[in-house]
Short mmCIF file of C-alpha atoms and ligand atoms in Angstrom, two decimals:
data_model
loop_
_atom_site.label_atom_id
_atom_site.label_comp_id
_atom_site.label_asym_id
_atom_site.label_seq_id
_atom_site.Cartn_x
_atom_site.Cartn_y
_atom_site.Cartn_z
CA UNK A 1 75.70 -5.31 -18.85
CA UNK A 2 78.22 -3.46 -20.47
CA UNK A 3 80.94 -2.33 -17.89
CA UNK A 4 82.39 -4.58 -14.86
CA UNK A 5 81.59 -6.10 -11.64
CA UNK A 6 83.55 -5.86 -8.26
CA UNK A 7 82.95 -8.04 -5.49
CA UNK A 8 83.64 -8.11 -1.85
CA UNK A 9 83.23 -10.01 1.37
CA UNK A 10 83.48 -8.61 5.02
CA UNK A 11 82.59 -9.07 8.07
CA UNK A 12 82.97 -12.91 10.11
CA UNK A 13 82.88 -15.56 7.30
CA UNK A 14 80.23 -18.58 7.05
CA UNK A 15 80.40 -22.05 5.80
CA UNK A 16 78.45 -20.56 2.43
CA UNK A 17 79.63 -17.01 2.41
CA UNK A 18 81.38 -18.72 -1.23
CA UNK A 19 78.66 -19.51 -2.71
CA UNK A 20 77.23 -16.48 -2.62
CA UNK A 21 80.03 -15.31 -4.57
CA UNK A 22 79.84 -18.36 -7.03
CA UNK A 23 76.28 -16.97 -7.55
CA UNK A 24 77.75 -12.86 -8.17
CA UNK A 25 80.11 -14.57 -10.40
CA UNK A 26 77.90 -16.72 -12.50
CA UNK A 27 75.33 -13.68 -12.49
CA UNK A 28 77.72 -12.05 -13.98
CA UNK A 29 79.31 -13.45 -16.50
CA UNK A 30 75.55 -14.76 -17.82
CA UNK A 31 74.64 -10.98 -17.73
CA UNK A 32 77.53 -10.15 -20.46
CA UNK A 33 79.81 -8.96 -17.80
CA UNK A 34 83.43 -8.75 -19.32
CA UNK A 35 85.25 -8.86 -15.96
CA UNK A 36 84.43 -9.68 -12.48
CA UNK A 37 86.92 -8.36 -10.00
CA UNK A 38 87.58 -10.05 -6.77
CA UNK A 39 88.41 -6.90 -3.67
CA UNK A 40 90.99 -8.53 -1.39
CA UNK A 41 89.87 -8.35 1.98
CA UNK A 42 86.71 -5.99 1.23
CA UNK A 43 86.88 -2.31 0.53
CA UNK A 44 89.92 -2.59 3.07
CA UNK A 45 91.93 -4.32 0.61
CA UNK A 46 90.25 -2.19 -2.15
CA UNK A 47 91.55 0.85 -0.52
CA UNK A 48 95.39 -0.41 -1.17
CA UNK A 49 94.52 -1.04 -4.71
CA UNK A 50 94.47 -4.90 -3.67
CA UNK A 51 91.93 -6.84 -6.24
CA UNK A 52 91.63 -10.11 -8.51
CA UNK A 53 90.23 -11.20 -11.61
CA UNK A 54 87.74 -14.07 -10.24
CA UNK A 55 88.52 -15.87 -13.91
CA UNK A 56 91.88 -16.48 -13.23
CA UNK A 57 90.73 -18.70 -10.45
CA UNK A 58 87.24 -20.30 -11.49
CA UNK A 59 88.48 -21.31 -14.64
CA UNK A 60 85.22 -24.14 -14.98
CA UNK A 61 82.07 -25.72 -13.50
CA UNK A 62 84.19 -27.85 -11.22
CA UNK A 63 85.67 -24.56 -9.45
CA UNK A 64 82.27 -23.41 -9.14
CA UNK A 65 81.21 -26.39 -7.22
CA UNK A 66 84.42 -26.13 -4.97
CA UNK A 67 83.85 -22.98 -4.68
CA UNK A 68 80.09 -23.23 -3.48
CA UNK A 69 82.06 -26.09 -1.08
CA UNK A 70 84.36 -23.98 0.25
CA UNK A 71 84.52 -22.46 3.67
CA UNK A 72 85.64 -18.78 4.84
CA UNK A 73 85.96 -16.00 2.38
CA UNK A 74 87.61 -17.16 -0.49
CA UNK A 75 88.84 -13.32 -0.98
CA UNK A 76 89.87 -12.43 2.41
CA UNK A 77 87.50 -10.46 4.58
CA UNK A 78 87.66 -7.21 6.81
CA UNK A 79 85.69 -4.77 9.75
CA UNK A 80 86.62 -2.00 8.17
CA UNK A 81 84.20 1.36 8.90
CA UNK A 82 84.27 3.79 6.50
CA UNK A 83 84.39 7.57 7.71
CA UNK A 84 80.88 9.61 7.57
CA UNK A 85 80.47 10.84 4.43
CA UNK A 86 81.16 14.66 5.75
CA UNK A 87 84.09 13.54 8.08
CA UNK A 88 86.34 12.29 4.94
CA UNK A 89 85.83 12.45 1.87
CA UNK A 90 89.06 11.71 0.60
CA UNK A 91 88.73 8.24 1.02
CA UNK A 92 85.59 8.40 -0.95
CA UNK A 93 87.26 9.96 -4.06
CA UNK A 94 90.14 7.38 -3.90
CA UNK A 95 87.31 4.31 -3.90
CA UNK A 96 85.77 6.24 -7.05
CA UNK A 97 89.13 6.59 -8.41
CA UNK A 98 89.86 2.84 -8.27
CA UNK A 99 86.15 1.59 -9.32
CA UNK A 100 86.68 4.01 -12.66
CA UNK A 101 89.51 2.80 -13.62
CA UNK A 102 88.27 -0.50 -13.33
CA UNK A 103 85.27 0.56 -15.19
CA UNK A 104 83.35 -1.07 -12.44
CA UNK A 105 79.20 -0.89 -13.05
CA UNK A 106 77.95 -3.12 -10.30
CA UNK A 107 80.01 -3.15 -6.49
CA UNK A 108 78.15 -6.05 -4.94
CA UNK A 109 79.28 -6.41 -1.34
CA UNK A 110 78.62 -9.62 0.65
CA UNK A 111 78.60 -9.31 4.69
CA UNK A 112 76.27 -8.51 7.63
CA UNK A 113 74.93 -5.50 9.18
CA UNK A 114 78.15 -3.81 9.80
CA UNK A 115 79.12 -4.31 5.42
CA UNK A 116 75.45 -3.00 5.01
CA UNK A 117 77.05 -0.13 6.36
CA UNK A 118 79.66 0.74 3.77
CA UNK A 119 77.00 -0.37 0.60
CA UNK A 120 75.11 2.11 2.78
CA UNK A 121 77.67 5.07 2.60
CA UNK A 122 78.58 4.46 -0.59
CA UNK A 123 75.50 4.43 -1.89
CA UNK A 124 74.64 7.73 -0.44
CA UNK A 125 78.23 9.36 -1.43
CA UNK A 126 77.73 8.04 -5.36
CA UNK A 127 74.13 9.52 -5.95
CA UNK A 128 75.24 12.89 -3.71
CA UNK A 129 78.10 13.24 -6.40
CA UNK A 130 76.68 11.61 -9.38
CA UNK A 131 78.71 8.51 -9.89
CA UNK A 132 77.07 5.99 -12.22
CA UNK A 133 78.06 2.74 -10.15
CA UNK A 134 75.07 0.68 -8.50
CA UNK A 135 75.82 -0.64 -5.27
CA UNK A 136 74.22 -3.70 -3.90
CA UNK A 137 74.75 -5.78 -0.56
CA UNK A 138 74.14 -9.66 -0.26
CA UNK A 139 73.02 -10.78 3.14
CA UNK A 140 75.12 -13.02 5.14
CA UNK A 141 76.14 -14.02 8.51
CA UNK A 142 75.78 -16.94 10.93
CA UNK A 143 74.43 -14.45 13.80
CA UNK A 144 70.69 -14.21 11.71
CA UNK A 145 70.77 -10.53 13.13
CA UNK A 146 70.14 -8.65 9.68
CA UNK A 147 66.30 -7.02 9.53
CA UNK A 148 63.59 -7.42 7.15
CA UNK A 149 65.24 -10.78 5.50
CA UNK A 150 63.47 -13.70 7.06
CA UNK A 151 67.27 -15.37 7.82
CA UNK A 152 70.27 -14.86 6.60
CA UNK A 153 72.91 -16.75 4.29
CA UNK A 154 75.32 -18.99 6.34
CA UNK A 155 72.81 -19.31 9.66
CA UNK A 156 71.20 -22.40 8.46
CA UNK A 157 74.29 -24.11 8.01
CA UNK A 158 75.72 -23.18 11.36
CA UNK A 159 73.12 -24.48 13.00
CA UNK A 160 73.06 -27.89 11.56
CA UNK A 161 76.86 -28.07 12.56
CA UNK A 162 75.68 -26.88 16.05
CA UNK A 163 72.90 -29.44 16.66
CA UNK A 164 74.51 -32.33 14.99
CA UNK A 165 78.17 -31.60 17.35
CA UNK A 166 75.47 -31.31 20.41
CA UNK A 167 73.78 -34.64 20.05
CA UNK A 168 77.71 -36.15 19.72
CA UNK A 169 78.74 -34.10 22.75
CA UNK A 170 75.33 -35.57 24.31
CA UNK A 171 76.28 -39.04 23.80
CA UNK A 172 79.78 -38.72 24.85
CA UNK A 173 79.44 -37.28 28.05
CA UNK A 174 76.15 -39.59 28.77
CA UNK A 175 78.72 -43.02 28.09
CA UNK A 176 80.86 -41.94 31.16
CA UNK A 177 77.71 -41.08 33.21
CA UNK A 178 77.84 -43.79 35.73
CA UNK A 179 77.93 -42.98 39.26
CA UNK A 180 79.58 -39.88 38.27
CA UNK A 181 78.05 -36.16 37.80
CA UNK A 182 79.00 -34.19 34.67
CA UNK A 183 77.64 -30.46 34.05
CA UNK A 184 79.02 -29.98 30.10
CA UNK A 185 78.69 -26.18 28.94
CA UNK A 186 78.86 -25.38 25.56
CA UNK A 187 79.28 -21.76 24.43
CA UNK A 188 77.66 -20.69 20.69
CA UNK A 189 78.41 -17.34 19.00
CA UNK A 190 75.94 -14.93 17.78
CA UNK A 191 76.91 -11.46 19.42
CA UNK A 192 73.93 -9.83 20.98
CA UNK A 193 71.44 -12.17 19.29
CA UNK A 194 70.25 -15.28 20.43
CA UNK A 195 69.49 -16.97 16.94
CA UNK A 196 72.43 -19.74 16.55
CA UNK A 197 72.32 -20.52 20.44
CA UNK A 198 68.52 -21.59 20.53
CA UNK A 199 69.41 -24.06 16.93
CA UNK A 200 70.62 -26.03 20.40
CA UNK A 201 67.04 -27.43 21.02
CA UNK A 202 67.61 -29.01 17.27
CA UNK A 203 69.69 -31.87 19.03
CA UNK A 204 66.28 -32.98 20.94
CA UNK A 205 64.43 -35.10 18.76
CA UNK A 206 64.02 -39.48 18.96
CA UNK A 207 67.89 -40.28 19.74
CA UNK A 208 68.70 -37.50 21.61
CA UNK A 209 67.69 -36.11 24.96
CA UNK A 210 68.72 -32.64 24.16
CA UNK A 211 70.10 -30.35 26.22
CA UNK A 212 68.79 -29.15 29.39
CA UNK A 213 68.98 -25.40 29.35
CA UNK A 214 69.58 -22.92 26.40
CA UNK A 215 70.32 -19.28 27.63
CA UNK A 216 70.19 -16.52 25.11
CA UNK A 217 71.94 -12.55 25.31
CA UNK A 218 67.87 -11.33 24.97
CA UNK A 219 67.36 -12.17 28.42
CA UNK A 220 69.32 -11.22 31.40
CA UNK A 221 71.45 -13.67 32.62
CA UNK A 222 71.37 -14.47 37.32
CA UNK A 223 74.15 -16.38 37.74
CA UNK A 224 72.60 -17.91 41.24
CA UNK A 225 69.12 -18.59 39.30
CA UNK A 226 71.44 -20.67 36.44
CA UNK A 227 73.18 -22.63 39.95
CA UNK A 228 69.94 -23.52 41.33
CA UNK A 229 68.30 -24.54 38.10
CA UNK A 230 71.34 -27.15 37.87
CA UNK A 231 71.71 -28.32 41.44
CA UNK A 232 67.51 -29.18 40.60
CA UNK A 233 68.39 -30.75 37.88
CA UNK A 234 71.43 -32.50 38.94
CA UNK A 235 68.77 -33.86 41.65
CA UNK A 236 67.05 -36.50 38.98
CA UNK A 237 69.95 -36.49 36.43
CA UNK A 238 73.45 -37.45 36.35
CA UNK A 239 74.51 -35.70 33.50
CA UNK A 240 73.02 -31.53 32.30
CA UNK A 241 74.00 -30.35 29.39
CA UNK A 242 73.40 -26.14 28.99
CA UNK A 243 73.81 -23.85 26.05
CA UNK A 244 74.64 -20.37 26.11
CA UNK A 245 75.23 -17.67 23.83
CA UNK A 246 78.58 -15.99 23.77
CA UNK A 247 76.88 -12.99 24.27
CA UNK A 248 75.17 -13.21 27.52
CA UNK A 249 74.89 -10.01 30.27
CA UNK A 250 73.90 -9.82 33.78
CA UNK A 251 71.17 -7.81 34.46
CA UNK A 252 73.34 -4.80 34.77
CA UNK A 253 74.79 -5.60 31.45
CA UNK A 254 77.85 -6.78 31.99
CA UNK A 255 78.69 -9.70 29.44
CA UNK A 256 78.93 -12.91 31.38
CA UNK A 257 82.66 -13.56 29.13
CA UNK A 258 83.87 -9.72 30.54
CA UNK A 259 83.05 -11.17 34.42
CA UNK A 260 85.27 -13.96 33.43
CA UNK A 261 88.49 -12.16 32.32
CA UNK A 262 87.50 -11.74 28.36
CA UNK A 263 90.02 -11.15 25.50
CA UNK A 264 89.71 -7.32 25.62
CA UNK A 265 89.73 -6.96 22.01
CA UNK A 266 87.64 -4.30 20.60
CA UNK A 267 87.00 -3.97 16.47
CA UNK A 268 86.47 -1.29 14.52
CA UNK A 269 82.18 -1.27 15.11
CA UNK A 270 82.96 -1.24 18.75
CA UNK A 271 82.17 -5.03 19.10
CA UNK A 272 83.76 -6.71 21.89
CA UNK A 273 85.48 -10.24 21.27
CA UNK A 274 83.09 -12.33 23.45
CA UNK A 275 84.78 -15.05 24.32
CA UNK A 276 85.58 -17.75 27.67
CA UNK A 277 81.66 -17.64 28.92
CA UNK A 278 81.47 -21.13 28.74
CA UNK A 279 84.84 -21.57 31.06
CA UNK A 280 83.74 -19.35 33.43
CA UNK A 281 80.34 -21.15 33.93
CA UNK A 282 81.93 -24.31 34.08
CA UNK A 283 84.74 -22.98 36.91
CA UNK A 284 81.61 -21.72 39.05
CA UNK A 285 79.45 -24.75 38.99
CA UNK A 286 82.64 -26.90 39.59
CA UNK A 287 83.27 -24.44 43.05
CA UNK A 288 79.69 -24.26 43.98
CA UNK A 289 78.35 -28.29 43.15
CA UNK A 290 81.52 -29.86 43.46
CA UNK A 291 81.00 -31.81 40.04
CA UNK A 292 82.59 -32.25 37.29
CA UNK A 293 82.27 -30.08 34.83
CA UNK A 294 83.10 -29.45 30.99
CA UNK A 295 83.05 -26.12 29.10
CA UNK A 296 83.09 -26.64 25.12
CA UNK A 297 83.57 -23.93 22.75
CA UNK A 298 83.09 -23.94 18.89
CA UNK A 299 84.19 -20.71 18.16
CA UNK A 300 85.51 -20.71 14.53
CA UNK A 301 84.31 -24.37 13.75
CA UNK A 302 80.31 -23.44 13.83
CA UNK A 303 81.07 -21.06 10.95
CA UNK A 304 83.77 -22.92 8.94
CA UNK A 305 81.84 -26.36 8.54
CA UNK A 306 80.97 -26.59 5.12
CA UNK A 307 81.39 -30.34 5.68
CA UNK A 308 77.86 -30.59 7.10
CA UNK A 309 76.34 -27.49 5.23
CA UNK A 310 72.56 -27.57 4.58
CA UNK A 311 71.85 -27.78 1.11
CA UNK A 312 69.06 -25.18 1.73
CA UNK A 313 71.86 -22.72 2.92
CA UNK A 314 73.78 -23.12 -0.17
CA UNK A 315 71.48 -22.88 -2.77
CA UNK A 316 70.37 -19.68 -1.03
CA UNK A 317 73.56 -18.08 -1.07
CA UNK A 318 73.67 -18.92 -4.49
CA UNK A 319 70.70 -17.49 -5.12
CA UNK A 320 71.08 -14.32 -2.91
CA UNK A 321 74.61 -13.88 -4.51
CA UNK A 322 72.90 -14.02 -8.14
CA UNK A 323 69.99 -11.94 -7.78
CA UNK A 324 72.47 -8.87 -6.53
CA UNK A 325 73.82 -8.39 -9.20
CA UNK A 326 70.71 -8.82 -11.58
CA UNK A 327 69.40 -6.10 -9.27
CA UNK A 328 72.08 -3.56 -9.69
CA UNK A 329 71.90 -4.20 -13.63
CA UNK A 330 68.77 -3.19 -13.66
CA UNK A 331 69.36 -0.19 -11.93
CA UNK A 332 69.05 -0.52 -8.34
CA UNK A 333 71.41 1.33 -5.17
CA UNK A 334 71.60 1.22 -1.88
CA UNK A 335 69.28 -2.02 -1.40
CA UNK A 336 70.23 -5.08 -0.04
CA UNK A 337 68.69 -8.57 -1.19
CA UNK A 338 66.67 -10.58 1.44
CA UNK A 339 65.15 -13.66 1.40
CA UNK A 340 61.28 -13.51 1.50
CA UNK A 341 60.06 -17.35 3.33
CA UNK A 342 57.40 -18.43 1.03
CA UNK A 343 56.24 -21.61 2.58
CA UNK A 344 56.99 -24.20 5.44
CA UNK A 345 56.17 -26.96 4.02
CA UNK A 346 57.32 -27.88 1.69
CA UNK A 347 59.74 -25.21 2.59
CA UNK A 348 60.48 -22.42 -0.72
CA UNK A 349 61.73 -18.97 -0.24
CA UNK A 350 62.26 -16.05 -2.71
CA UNK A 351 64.42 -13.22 -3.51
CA UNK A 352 63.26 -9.57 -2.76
CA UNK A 353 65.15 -6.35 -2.42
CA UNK A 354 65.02 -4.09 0.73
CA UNK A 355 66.34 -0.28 0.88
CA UNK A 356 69.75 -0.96 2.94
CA UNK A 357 69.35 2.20 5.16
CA UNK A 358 66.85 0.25 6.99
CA UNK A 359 69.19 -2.88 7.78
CA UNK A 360 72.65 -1.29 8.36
CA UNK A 361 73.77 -1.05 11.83
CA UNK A 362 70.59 -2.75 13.03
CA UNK A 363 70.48 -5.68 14.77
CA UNK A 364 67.21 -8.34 14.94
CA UNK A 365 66.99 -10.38 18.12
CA UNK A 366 65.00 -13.56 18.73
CA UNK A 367 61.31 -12.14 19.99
CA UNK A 368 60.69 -12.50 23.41
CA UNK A 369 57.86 -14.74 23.40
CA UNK A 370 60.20 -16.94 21.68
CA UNK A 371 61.62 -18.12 24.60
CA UNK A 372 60.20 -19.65 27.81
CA UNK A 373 58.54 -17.44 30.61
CA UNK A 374 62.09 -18.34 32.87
CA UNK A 375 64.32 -17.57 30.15
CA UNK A 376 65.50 -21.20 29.88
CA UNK A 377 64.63 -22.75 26.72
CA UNK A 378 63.16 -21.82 23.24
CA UNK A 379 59.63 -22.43 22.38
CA UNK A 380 58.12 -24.64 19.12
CA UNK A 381 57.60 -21.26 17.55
CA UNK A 382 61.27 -20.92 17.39
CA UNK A 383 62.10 -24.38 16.08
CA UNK A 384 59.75 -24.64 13.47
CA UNK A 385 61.01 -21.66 12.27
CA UNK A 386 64.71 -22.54 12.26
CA UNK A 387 64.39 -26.61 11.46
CA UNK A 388 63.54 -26.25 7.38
CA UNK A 389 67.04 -23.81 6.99
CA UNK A 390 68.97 -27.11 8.25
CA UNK A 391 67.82 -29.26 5.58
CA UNK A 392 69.48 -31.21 3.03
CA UNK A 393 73.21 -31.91 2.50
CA UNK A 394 76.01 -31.34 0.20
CA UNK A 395 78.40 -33.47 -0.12
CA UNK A 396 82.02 -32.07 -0.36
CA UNK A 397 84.19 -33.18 -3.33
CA UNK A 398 86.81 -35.50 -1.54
CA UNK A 399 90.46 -35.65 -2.86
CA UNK A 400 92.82 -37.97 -0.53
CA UNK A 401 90.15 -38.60 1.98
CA UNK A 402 89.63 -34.42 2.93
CA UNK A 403 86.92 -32.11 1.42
CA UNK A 404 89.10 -29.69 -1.38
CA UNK A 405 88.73 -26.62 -1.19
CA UNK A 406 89.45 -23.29 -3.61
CA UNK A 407 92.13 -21.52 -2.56
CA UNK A 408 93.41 -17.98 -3.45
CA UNK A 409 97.50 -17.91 -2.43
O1 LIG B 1 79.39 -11.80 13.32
C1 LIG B 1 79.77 -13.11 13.15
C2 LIG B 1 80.61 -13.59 14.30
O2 LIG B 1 80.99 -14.91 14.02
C3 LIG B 1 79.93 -13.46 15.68
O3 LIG B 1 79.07 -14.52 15.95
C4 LIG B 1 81.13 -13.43 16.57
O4 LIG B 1 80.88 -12.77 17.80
C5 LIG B 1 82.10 -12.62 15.77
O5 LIG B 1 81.78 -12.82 14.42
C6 LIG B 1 83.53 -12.98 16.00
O6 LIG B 1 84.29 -12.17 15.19
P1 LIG B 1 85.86 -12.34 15.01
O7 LIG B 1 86.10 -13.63 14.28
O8 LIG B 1 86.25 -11.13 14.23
O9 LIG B 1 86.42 -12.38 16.39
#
């Protein structure tokens, strides 16, 4: 490699979104790359000129392995959408502008299907006008909605976080559980795909009971159906523990969180801030079975637990972050890597590279015959596929009793 690197991250962060960058950054720097740029908060950032050198922050292998440790993106994310190409092209020339100067060879950008969109556009814009750069995206986000990779970066992780803080939810509201009814909710993220919520039937295994009921956005949710499936099971049981996805509708697709009040916020890809599903649910049972009832939420926590990362999750990100940018040295655009499963047991996967036009913007739900007939539960299909991308820890690097972390000020 003779000219530069630049490297971004956008979208929601993960508990691994930095080690995909450790991997671009490595990658690089093994590849003969004389500098590798850091964008500050994505091609937002970029935009106002806002950049780093990444080695005047991973100075040595230590920072590396913080780094891979580290939660959130190290650089500062963004949802920013970049114009149409024929809309504004201004904005195009300025990017240009900036990644000459920089003498920037490889833009790797590291985020979900919305990011796919601007490697997409920018992409398209550089071969329309014959720019030389090579523009590659690296898969990540705890949803698992990104097409044609078999999971994505950051999902694996996020579900070990989310069945391990189940079975502890499990056995705290089970010790109070005498003579007393408890209905605990627990609300998981994952937009309009099901993915992270059904890594709930994880927590079932020898120790654990599991929960209940799992309830996923690709089937529409009856709000008197969901009351009389608890006042059944509230007939043998003193204690019901249900997941749902943040993103579940009614069957005229409302989103359960909007029937409850809902933040209101709106980002720049249209997506509404899902949020307070969990409360509502929770407020209704209370009024309609008189028992107590708990709603937990783990909003920012299921992505930002690098404390109980998979290893698996990781060393992919690593990997995915690595082979990007041995991609666009060799001369690919406008792809994205994905991760190709190559066995289940032992588990392996692989690198490939997929043409990004046919990932941005989309979005891959769980199948439907991945989930039970009522809509109430996943099926063995589904956790044999997710239990191997949970395996394996890392252990943090522990300074004064609390993981330490890289940090860009
Ligand atoms: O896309 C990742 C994600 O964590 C979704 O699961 C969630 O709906 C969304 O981001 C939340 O985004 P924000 O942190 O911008 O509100």
């Amino acid at each position: 490699m003779k000219g530069n690197v630049i490297v971004g991250q956008s979208g929601g962060p993960t508990a691994v979104i930095n080690s995909s960058l450790a991997g671009v950054f490595r990658t690089a720097i093994d590849r003969g790359a004389n500098k590798v740029y850091g964008m500050r908060y994505g091609i937002q950032g970029l935009l106002d000129e806002k950049y780093v050198d990444l080695s005047d922050y991973i100075k040595n292998e230590l920072d590396v392995e913080i780094l891979k440790r580290t939660p959130s993106a190290f650089l500062g994310t963004c949802r920013y959408k970049l114009p149409a190409i024929h809309e504004d092209q201004d904005v195009y020339e300025r990017i240009f502008e900036i990644l000459d100067k920089l003498n920037i060879e490889c833009f790797i950008y590291i985020g979900g299907n919305d990011s796919m969109d601007t490697i997409k556009k920018l992409s398209d814009y550089a071969i329309l006008k014959g720019h030389p750069q090579k523009f590659v995206g690296v898969p990540k986000t705890i949803d698992n909605d990104l097409a044609l990779t078999d999971h994505t970066p950051g999902f694996g992780s996020a579900c070990k976080y989310i069945a391990t803080s189940i079975k502890e939810v499990i056995r705290d509201g089970n010790g109070f559980s005498y003579n007393k009814q408890l209905v605990t909710i627990i609300e998981i993220m994952g937009r309009n795909a099901g993915w992270l919520t059904g890594a709930a039937a994880l927590a079932k295994g020898e120790d654990c009971e599991g929960v209940d009921l799992i309830y996923l956005p690709e089937v529409a949710f009856d709000l008197e159906a969901f009351t009389e499936e608890v006042r059944e099971l509230l007939k043998v049981k003193s204690t019901v523990f249900v997941a749902i996805s943040e993103g579940i509708r009614l069957a005229d697709g409302t989103y359960v969180s909007e029937a409850g009040g809902g933040s209101g916020y709106v980002d720049a890809f249209g997506h509404k801030q899902l949020t307070g599903s969990a409360n509502y649910l929770a407020s209704m049972i209370n009024n309609e079975l008189g028992c107590k009832t708990r709603a937990v939420e783990f909003s920012s926590l299921q992505r930002s637990a690098s404390h109980l990362a998979s290893r698996v999750d990781i060393n992919e990100a690593f990997m995915v972050g690595g082979a990007a940018v041995k991609a666009a040295d060799e001369g690919d655009s406008g792809k994205m890597v994905v991760i190709d499963r190559v066995s289940d047991d032992p588990y392996q996967s692989a690198t490939g590279v997929y043409d990004v036009h046919k990932i941005a913007n989309d979005e891959k739900l769980v199948p439907r015959n991945w989930i039970n007939e009522k809509g109430t539960y996943v099926t063995n299909e589904f956790i044999d596929y997710v239990r191997p991308l949970i395996q394996g820890d890392y252990p943090c690097v522990m300074v004064n009793g609390l993981p330490r972390h890289l940090y860009l000020r």
